[in-house]
Coordinates of C-alpha atoms and ligand atoms in Angstrom, one line a residue:
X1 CA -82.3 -5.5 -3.8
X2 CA -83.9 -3.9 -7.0
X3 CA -83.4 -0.1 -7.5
X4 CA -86.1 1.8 -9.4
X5 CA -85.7 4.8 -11.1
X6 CA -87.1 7.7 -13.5
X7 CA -85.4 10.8 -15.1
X8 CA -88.7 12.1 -15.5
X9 CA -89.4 11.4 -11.4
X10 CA -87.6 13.7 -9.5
X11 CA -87.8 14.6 -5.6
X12 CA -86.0 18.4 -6.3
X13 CA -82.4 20.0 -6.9
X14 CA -79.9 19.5 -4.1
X15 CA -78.6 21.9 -2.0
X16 CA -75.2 21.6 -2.1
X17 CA -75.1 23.5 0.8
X18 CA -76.0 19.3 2.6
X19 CA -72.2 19.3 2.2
X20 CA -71.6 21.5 4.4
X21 CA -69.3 22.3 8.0
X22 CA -69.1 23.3 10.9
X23 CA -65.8 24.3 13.0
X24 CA -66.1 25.3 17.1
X25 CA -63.4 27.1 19.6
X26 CA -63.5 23.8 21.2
X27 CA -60.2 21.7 21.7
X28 CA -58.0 21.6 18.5
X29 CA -60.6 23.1 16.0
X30 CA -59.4 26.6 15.3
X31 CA -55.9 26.8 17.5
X32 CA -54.1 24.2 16.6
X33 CA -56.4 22.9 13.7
X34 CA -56.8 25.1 10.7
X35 CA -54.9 28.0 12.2
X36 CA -51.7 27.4 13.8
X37 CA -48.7 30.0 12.3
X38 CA -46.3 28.3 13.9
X39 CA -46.8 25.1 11.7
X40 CA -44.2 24.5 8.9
X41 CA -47.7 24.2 6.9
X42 CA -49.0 28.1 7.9
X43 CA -49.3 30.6 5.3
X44 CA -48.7 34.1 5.6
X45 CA -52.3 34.4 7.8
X46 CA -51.7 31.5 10.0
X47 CA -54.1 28.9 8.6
X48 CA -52.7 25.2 7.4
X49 CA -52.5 24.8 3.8
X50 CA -52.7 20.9 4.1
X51 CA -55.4 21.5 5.6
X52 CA -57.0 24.3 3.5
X53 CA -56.2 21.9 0.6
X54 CA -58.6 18.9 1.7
X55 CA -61.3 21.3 2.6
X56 CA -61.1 22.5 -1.1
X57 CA -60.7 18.6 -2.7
X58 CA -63.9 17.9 -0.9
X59 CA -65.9 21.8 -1.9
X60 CA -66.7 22.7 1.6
X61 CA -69.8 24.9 0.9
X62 CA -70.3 26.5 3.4
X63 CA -68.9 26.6 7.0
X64 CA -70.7 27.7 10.2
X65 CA -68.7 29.4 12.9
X66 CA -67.7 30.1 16.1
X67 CA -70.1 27.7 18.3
X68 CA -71.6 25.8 19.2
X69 CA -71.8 26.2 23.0
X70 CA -68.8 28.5 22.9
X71 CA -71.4 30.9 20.7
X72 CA -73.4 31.5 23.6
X73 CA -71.0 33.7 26.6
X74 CA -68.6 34.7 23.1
X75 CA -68.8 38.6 22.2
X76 CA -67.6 39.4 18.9
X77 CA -65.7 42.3 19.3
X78 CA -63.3 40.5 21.8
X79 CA -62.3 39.0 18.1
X80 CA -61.6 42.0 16.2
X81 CA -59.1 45.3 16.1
X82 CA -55.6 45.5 16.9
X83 CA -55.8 44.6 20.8
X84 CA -56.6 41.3 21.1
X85 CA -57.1 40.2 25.3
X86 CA -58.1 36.8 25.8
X87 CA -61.1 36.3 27.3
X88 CA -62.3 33.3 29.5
X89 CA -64.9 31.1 27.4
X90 CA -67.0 30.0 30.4
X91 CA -68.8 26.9 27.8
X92 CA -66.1 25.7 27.7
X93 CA -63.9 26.7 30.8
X94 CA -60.6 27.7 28.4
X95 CA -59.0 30.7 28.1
X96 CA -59.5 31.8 24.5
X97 CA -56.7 34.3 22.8
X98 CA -59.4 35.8 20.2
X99 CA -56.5 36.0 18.0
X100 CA -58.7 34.2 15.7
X101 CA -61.9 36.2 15.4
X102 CA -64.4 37.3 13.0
X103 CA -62.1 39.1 9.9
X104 CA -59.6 35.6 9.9
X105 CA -62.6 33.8 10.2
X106 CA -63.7 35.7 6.9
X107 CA -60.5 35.0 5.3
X108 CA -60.4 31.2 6.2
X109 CA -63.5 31.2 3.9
X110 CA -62.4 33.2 1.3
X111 CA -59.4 30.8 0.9
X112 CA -61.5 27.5 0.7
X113 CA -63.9 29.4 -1.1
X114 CA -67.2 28.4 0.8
X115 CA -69.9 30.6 2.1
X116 CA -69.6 32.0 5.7
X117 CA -72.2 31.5 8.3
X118 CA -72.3 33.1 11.6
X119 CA -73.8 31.3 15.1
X120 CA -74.2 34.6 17.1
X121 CA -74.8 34.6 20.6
X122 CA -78.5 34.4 22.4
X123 CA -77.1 32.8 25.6
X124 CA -75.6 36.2 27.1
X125 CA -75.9 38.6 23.9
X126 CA -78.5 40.6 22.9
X127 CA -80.6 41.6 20.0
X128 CA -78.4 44.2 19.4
X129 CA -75.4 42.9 19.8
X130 CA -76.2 40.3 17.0
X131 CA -77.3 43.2 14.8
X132 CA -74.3 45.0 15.4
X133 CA -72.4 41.8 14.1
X134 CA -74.2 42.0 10.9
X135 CA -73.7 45.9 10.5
X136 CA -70.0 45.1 11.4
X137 CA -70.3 42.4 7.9
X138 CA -72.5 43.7 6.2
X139 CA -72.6 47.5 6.4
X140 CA -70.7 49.5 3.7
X141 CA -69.9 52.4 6.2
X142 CA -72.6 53.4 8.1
X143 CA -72.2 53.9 11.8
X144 CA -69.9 52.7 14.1
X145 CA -69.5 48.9 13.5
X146 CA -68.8 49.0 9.4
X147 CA -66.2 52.0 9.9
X148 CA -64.5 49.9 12.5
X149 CA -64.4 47.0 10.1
X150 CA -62.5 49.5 7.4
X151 CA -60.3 50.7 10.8
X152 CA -59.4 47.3 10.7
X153 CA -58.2 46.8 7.1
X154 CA -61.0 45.5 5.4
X155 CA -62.9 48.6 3.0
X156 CA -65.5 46.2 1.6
X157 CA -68.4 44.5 3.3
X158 CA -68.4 40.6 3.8
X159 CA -72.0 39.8 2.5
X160 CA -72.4 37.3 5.2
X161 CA -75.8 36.2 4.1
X162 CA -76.4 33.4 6.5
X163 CA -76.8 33.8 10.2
X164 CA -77.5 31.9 13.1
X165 CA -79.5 33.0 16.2
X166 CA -78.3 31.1 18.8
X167 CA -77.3 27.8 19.5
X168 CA -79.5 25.1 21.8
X169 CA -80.7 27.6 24.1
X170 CA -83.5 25.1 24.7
X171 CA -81.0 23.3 26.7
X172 CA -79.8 22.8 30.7
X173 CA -76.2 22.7 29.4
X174 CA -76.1 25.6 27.5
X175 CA -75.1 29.0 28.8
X176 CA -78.0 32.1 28.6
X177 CA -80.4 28.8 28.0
X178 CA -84.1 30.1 27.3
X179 CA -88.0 29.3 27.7
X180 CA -89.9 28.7 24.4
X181 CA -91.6 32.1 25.2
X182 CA -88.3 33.8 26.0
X183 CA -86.8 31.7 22.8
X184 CA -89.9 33.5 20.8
X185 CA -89.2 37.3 21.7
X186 CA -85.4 37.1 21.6
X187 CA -85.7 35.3 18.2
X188 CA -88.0 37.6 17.0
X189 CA -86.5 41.2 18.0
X190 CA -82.8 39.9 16.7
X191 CA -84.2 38.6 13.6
X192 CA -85.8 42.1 12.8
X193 CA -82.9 44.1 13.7
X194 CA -80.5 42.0 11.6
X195 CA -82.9 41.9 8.8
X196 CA -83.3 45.9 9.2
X197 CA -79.2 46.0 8.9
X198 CA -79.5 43.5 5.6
X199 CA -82.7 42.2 4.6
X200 CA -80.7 40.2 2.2
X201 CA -79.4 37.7 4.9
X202 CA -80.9 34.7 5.8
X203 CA -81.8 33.6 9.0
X204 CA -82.2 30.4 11.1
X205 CA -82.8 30.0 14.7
X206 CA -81.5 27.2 17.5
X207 CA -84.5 24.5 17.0
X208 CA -85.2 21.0 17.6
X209 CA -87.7 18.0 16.8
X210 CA -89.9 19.7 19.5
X211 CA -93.0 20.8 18.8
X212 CA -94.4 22.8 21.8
X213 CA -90.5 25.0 20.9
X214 CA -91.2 25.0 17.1
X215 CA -94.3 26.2 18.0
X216 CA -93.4 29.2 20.2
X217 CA -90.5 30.1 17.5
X218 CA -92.4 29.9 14.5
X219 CA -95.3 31.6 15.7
X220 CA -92.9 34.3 17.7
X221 CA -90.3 34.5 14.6
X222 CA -91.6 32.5 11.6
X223 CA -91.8 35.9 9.7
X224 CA -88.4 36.7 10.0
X225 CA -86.8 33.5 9.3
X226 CA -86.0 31.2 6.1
X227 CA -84.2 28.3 8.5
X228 CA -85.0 26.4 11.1
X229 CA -81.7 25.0 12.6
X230 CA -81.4 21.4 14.4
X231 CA -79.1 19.2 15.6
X232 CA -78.4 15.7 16.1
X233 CA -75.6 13.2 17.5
X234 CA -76.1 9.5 17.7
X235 CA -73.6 7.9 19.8
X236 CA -74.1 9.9 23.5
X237 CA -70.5 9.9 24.9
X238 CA -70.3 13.6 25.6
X239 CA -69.6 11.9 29.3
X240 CA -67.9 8.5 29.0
X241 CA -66.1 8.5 25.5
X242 CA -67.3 4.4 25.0
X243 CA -68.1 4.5 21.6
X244 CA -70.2 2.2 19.7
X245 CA -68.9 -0.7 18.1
X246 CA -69.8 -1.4 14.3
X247 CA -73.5 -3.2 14.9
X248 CA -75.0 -0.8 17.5
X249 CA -73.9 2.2 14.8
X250 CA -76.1 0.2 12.0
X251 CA -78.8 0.0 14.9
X252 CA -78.8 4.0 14.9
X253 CA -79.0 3.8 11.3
X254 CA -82.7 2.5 11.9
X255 CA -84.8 6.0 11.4
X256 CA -82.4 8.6 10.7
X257 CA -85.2 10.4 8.9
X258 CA -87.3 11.0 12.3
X259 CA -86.0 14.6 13.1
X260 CA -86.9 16.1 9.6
X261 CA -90.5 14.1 9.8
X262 CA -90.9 16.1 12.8
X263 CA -90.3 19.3 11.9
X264 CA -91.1 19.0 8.2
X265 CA -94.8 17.9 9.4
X266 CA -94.8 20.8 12.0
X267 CA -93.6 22.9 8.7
X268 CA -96.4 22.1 6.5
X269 CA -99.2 22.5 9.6
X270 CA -98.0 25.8 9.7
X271 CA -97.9 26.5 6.2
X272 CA -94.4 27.4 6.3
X273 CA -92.8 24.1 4.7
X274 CA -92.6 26.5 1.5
X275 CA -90.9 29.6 3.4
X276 CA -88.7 27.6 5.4
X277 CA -85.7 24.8 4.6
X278 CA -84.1 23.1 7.4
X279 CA -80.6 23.4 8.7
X280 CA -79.3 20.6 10.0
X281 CA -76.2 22.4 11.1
X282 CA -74.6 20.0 13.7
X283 CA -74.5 16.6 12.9
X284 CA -72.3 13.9 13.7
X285 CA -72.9 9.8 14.5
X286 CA -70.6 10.4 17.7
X287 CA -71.2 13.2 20.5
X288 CA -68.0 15.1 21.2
X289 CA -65.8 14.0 24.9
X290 CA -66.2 17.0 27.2
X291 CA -66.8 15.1 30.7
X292 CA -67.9 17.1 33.6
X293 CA -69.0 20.4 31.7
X294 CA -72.0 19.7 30.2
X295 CA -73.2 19.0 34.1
X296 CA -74.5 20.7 37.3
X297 CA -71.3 19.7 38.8
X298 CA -68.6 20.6 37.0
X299 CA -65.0 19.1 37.2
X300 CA -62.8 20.8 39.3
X301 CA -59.4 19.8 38.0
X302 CA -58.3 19.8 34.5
X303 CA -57.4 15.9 35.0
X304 CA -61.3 16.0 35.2
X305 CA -62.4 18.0 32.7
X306 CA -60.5 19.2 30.2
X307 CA -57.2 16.9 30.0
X308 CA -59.6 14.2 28.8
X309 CA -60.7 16.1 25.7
X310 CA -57.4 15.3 24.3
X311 CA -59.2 11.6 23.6
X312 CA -61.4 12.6 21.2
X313 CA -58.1 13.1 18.9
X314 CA -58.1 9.5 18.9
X315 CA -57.7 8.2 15.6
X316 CA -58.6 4.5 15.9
X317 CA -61.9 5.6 16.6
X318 CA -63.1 6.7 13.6
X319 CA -64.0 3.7 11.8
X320 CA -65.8 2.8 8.5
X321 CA -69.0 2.2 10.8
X322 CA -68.5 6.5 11.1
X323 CA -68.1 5.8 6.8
X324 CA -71.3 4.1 6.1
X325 CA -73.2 5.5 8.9
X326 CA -72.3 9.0 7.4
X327 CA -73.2 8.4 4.2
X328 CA -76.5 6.9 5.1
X329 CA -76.9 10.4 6.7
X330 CA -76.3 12.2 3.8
X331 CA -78.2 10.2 1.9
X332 CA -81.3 10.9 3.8
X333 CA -80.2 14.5 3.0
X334 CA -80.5 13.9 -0.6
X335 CA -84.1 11.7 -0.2
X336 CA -85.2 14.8 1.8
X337 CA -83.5 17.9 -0.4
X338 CA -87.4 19.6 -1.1
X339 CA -86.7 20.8 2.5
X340 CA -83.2 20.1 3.6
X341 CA -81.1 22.8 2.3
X342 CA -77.9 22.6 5.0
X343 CA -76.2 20.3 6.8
X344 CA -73.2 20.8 9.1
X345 CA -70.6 18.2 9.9
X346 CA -69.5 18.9 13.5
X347 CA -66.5 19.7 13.0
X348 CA -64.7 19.8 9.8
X349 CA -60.9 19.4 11.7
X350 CA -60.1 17.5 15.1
X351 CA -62.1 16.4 17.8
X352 CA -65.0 14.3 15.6
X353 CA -64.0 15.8 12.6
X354 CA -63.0 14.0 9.0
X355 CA -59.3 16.1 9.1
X356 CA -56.8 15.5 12.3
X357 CA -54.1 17.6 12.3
X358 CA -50.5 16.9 13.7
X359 CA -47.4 18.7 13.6
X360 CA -46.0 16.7 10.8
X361 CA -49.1 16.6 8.2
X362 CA -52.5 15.5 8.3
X363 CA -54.7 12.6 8.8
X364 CA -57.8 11.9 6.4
X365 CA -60.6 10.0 8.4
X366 CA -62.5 7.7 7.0
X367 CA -65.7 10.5 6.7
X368 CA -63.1 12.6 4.7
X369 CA -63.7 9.8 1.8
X370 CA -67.7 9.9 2.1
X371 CA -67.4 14.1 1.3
X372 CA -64.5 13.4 -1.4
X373 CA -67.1 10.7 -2.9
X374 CA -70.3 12.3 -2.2
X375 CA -69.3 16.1 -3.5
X376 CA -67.4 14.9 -5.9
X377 CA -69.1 12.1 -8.0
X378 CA -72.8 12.8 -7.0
X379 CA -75.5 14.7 -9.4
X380 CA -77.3 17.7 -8.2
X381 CA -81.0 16.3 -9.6
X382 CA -82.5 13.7 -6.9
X383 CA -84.7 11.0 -8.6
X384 CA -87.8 9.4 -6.6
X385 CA -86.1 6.3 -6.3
X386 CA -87.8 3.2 -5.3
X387 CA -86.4 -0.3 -4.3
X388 CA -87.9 -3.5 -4.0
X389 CA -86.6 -6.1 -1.6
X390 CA -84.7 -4.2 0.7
X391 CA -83.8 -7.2 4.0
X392 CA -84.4 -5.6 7.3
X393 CA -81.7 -6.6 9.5
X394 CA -81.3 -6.8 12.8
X395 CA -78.2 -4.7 15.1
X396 CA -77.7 -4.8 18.6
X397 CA -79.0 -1.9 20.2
X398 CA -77.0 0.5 22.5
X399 CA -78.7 -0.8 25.4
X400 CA -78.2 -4.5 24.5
X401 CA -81.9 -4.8 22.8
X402 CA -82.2 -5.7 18.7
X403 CA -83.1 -3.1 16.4
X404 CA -84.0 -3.7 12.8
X405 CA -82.6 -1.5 10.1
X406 CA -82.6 -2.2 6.1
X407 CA -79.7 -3.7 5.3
X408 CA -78.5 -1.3 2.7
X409 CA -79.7 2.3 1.7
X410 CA -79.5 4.4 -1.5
X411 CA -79.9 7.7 -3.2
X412 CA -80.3 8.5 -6.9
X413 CA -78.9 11.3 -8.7
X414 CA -78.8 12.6 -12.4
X415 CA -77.7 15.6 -13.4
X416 CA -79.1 18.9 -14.8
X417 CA -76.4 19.9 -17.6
X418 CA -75.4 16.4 -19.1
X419 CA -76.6 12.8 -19.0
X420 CA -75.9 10.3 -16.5
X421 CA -76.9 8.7 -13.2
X422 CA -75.1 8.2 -10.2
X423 CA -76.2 6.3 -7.5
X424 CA -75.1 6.1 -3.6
X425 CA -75.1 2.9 -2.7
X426 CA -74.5 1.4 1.1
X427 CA -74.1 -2.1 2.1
X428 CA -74.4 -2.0 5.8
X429 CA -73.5 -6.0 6.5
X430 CA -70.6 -6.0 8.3
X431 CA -69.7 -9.6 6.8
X432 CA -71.5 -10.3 3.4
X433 CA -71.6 -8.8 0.0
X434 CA -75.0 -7.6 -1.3
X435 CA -76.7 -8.0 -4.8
X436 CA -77.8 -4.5 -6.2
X437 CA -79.7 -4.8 -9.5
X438 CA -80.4 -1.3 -11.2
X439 CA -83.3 -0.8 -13.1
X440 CA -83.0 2.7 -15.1
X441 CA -83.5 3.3 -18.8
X442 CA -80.0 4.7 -19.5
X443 CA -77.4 3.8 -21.8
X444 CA -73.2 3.9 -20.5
X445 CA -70.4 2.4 -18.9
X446 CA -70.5 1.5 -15.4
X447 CA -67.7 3.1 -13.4
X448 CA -68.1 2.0 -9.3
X449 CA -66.6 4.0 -6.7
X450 CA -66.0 1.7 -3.4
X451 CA -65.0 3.3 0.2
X452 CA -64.0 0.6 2.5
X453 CA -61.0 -1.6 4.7
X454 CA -60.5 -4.8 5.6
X455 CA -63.1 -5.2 8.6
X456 CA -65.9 -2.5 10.1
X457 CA -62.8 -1.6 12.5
X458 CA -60.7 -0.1 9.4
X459 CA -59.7 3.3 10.0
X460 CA -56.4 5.4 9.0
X461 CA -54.3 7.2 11.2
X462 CA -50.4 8.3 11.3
X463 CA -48.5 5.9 8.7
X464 CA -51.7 4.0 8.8
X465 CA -54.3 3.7 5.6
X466 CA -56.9 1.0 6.0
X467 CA -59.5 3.2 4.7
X468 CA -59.3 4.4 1.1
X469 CA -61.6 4.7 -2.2
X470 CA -60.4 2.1 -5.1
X471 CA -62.8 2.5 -8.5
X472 CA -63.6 -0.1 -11.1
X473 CA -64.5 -0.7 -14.7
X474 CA -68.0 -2.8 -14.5
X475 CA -68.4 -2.4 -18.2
X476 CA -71.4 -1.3 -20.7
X477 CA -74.8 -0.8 -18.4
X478 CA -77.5 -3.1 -19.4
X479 CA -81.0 -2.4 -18.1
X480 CA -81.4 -5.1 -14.6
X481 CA -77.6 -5.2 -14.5
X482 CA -76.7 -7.2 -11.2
X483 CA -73.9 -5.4 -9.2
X484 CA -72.4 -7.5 -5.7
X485 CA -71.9 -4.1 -3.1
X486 CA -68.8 -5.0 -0.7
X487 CA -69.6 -5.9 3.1
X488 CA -69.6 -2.5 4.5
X489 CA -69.0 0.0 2.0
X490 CA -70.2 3.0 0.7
X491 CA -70.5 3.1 -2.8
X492 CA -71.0 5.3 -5.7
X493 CA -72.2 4.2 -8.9
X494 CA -71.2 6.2 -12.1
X495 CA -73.6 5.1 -15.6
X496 CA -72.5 8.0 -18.0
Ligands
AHR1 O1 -70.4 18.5 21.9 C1 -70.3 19.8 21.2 C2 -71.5 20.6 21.4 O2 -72.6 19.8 20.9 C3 -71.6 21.9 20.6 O3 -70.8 22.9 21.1 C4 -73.1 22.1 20.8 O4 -73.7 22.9 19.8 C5 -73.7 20.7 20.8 O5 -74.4 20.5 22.0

């Protein structure tokens, strides 16, 4: 494949806020994950410093919290104050302490040093409730909520610009689940009380690719908002936990573009593509394990429902398929950055996430590398790349049927305060290298970046590294230069 590029063609400025996280009271998330002060690792608040460390090496931007379904039965002030009682999260059928509410939550970001951004709850909260949340922030000392905040401890606001209003109330599954036309006049009263607490937030709303709901919102709430929030998981095992092997990943590989199409065209009918960026602030190629909550009936014993969460922890199935399918993600981010300003990677720590935490240490996943790479290495200017001879080929479908994706996929970066290019670069075969020439008028040396293991079932777990990042000298870049990508890797390829 031929890549094609121009410093003078550019598709926009990156968000880096595509980097971005997202971390539930689900499972081992928050108890157990980043906070846990009886670890040998706490600090003197309770959170993980291995773990803290690896969200910094990899510049989490930003990090949405607390749900997520739990977001949606959850009342914030059960999370604040001295008395702490646990209250029962009906999501997700746990008792939660709330020893880990909103002002920890705060300082978890403060220490990694990304942005906080707040899912409140439109399931069983209200308008004002939300508000309140934001005066509790936000507020200097007006009224009730911002001298409680300074009752706690904490004098000065948060500045919590970003905030979520509710999460997939469209859906069965989820608790306080709305109508479009109820989803319109809840959005719109909370987004103009919050905005009459701080006009300076921004605000997003539970969305999907759906354009009878987009409608309703946008119309309803469009005013008031600056993001439109969707979510997407590839691999459905919320009820059976059979992931995908390596090929039918690929096969979901095929279009992962179509969500943004959707709303971005509903965007620009609307005139609001300019007003609006989207949030893509759960994503993740596999659907988390919760049987027999997400469902009319719902387990009865904790053998049936909740026991069995304990297998997403699994290590052995985080692959390089989750590597290069991740990447391919992210570089669909960057291809659509004029109107993707966020993305969330659900979650950060345990369950699906690119950090496992044990009692010993920690565990980097193979995603951990495509965030190290991608945050790391990449530029913040997108070029308008364009390739020539690109093979389609064909995966195995989830259902046993053949879907044809391109066999490799790339994004193009340069960057705004030096010279250079760097280039994502994925080889999606699972058994044969792939030529890459590179067509861009730029002089330098050639440094490549390579993420992969031994075979597409590579993964690392305790005392276990198959996955990791080696980097290579390809010497002085000549214009059409012909580079040989690895089977199955995720590449990043420095010209400076
Ligand atoms: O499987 C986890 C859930 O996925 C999140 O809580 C929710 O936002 C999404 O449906």
């Amino acid at each position: 494949m031929i890549i094609h590029a121009d410093g003078k063609r550019i598709i926009g400025k990156r968000d880096f806020m595509i980097f971005g996280h997202f971390i539930e009271h689900f499972h081992r998330q928050i108890y157990g994950g980043v906070y846990d002060p009886e670890s040998p690792f706490a600090d003197e608040d309770g959170f993980r410093t291995d773990v803290l460390e690896a969200m910094r090496r990899i510049r989490v931007p930003i990090l949405r919290w607390p749900g997520g379904c739990f977001v949606s039965s959850y009342h914030w002030r059960d999370g604040v104050g001295e008395e702490r009682t646990p209250s029962f999260d009906k999501a997700w059928r746990v008792e939660d302490p709330n020893t880990f509410g909103t002002d920890e939550y705060i300082k978890l970001c403060r220490k990694i040093g990304c942005e906080p951004y707040i899912c409140t709850n439109a399931g069983t909260g209200t308008a004002e409730e939300m508000s309140d949340w934001v005066e509790y922030c936000n507020l200097e000392s007006e009224g009730k909520n911002a001298r409680e905040r300074i009752r706690n401890g904490h004098q000065e606001p948060y500045g919590v610009v970003y905030w979520s209003i509710g999460n997939e109330n469209y859906g069965s599954w989820e608790i306080g689940a709305k109508t479009s036309e109820e989803w319109g006049c809840l959005t719109r009263e909370a987004a103009k009380m919050m905005k009459h607490v701080d006009p300076d937030t921004e605000l997003t709303a539970a969305a999907l690719p759906d354009v009878d709901w987009n409608i309703q919102l946008l119309k309803s709430c469009g005013q008031f908002l600056d993001w439109i929030s969707i979510h997407e998981y590839w691999d459905p095992i919320h009820q059976t936990n059979a992931l995908a092997n390596y090929g039918v990943c690929m096969s979901y590989t095929a279009d992962l573009e179509k969500s943004v199409r959707k709303v971005r065209g509903l965007l620009c009918a609307m005139d609001l593509e300019k007003k609006i960026r989207i949030a893509f602030d759960e994503w993740n190629l596999r659907g988390w394990y919760h049987p027999n909550v997400h469902t009319i009936r719902q387990g009865r014993t904790k053998e049936e429902y909740l026991y069995p969460r304990d297998d997403n922890d699994r290590n052995s199935s985080y692959t390089i398929a989750d590597a290069v399918f991740s990447a391919c993600f992210l570089n669909m981010c960057l291809r659509n950055c004029d109107i993707v300003g966020m993305a969330n990677f659900a979650p950060v720590v345990n369950t699906r996430g690119c950090i496992y935490t044990y009692d010993k240490g920690i565990v980097l996943r193979s995603t951990y590398y495509v965030f190290d790479m991608y945050t790391n290495l990449l530029g913040d200017v997108v070029l308008d790349a364009w390739t020539e001879g690109n093979k389609m080929q064909a995966f195995p479908g989830r259902e046993g049927e053949s879907v044809e994706a391109p066999l490799m996929d790339v994004a193009v970066t340069a960057f705004s305060d030096r010279a250079g290019i760097a280039v994502a670069a994925v080889n999606k075969d699972c058994s044969s290298g792939q030529p890459l020439t590179l067509d861009f008028d730029i002089e330098g040396d050639v440094i490549i970046h390579t993420l992969n293991g031994e075979s597409t079932d590579s993964y690392n777990d305790v005392d276990r590294t198959e996955v990791s990042v080696t980097e290579r000298n390809a010497g002085v870049y000549r214009r059409g230069m012909e580079l040989v990508l690895e089977p199955h890797s995720v590449n990043i390829i420095c010209i400076r």
